[in-house]
Amino acid sequence: MATLAILAASFILSLIVSRRGKKTSTGDATDDWNIGGRSLPLFVVIGTQFASAMGGGVLVGQVGNAYNNGLAMLIYSFFAVLPFLIFMLIGNWIRANEFETIPDMLGSFCDNDLFVRILSSVLTILVPFGWLINQLTAFAKIYREITGIPLEILIVSMAVISILFVMPAGMKTVAWTDFFFACFMILMMVVTFVFVAKNGGSLAEVKAALPEEIIGFPKGFVSVGWTTIFLWIFSTVPGGMTNQMYFQRICAIKEKKQINKSLAITCIVTLIALGWSCFLGMGIRAMNPNIEGENATGWLLTQLPVWLIALFAGLIVATIMSTISSAAQSVVVNITHDIYQQLHPEVSSQKALKLSRLLSVLVMAVACVLAILFPHVLSVLVTTYAYSAAGLAAPMYLGYALRKKNKVTTMGLRASMICGILGCILSTLLKSTIPYVIWGILASVVALFLVSALTKGSAKALDE
């Protein structure tokens, strides 16, 4: 009942936002769909950034990580929020140029070269589409344990419900319902914190119940080893720096001067939430040291009173649905704005909006099929995350840094993205012990400078 109440309240909110949006719209329907009409207040942007960043992985993966590794989870948490701080370096410039997507940004470096825009769109889509499949599967697996309902039915049900939150007005409804979900997440974090603290004992008792190697200071912070910490850096930071869901919310904020404030507060709130998952994981281990880390959240559910199980079930839905709806909306924007409208520039705003709604259904349908056919896709998703970052990080950030120095060409941008992908493929085939995202980014950087230098005289270099 609690879950249904949360969903109903959120859906009503989305309809209200959609109706109000029609009255206050600037006239460009796709602007509202893509980036909320650039009208989102500060608190909504913080809420939707936080909700999109959390996802179901925090409830399962990060709690399990903390269960196994203790304080080292806090190091991971710092790397996870670092992209928000990096976006602060370019956030004001992104908003001042009124971009809507990452391909918009890269297009500004090369006179909107069609190849650059389309390839960067494909690379950008990889991450949110991967999140979409992963979150559908995560929801189904968790709720199958609670309800016994078959995986396929749960995946389709979540997809249908999620699409209802995207349909009314795209980003505008997604952002406002994300804010609602974020408030509920924070409330539930407080409730579960109190429950675990009460049942797991005081901090001193929790510390006494855990192995010294994962709780001691300072060695607990590096209990996983420096190699794993190094891998964490490249598994979280590059992907976050090129995550369009974060990028879009910078574009959607109403007050330009509040961009850095929104990112800084989001960073703090997300870090606190990840700290909560660290405490939760360690508290569960103090209560029961004999379970697998990935099952820590599931075990906790069996210990909660019925009323709290109902609320926790709602928390699961809120965290996962916020990511699913955000991911679906981001994928559709890339397909419509960065591919279809580039190939058909004469298309009207209303037709593009209709196409966006149709594509929302199609994208969700494809994600459902893949989630059902391949329920164990985590390794594939990690790979696509790396490929996306390898192809986009250098063009985005070096392109920005060198935009006034006349050192980057269109051919250089093309080569940078292609070589980033090839660097990942080659290092994977050679079974390199160094993360392939590193090789991909290095290849992308080298190609950007080398090809730009070779084509500077014959290709259009960056003007600004």
mmCIF file of C-alpha atoms in Angstrom, residues 119 265 296 356-357 411:
data_model
loop_
_atom_site.group_PDB
_atom_site.id
_atom_site.type_symbol
_atom_site.label_atom_id
_atom_site.label_comp_id
_atom_site.label_asym_id
_atom_site.label_seq_id
_atom_site.Cartn_x
_atom_site.Cartn_y
_atom_site.Cartn_z
ATOM 1 C CA LEU A 119 28.765 9.319 -33.104
ATOM 2 C CA ILE A 265 24.733 20.804 -2.644
ATOM 3 C CA ALA A 296 22.818 -7.701 2.921
ATOM 4 C CA SER A 356 9.736 11.736 -28.494
ATOM 5 C CA ARG A 357 6.671 10.202 -26.869
ATOM 6 C CA MET A 411 38.879 15.662 -37.980
#
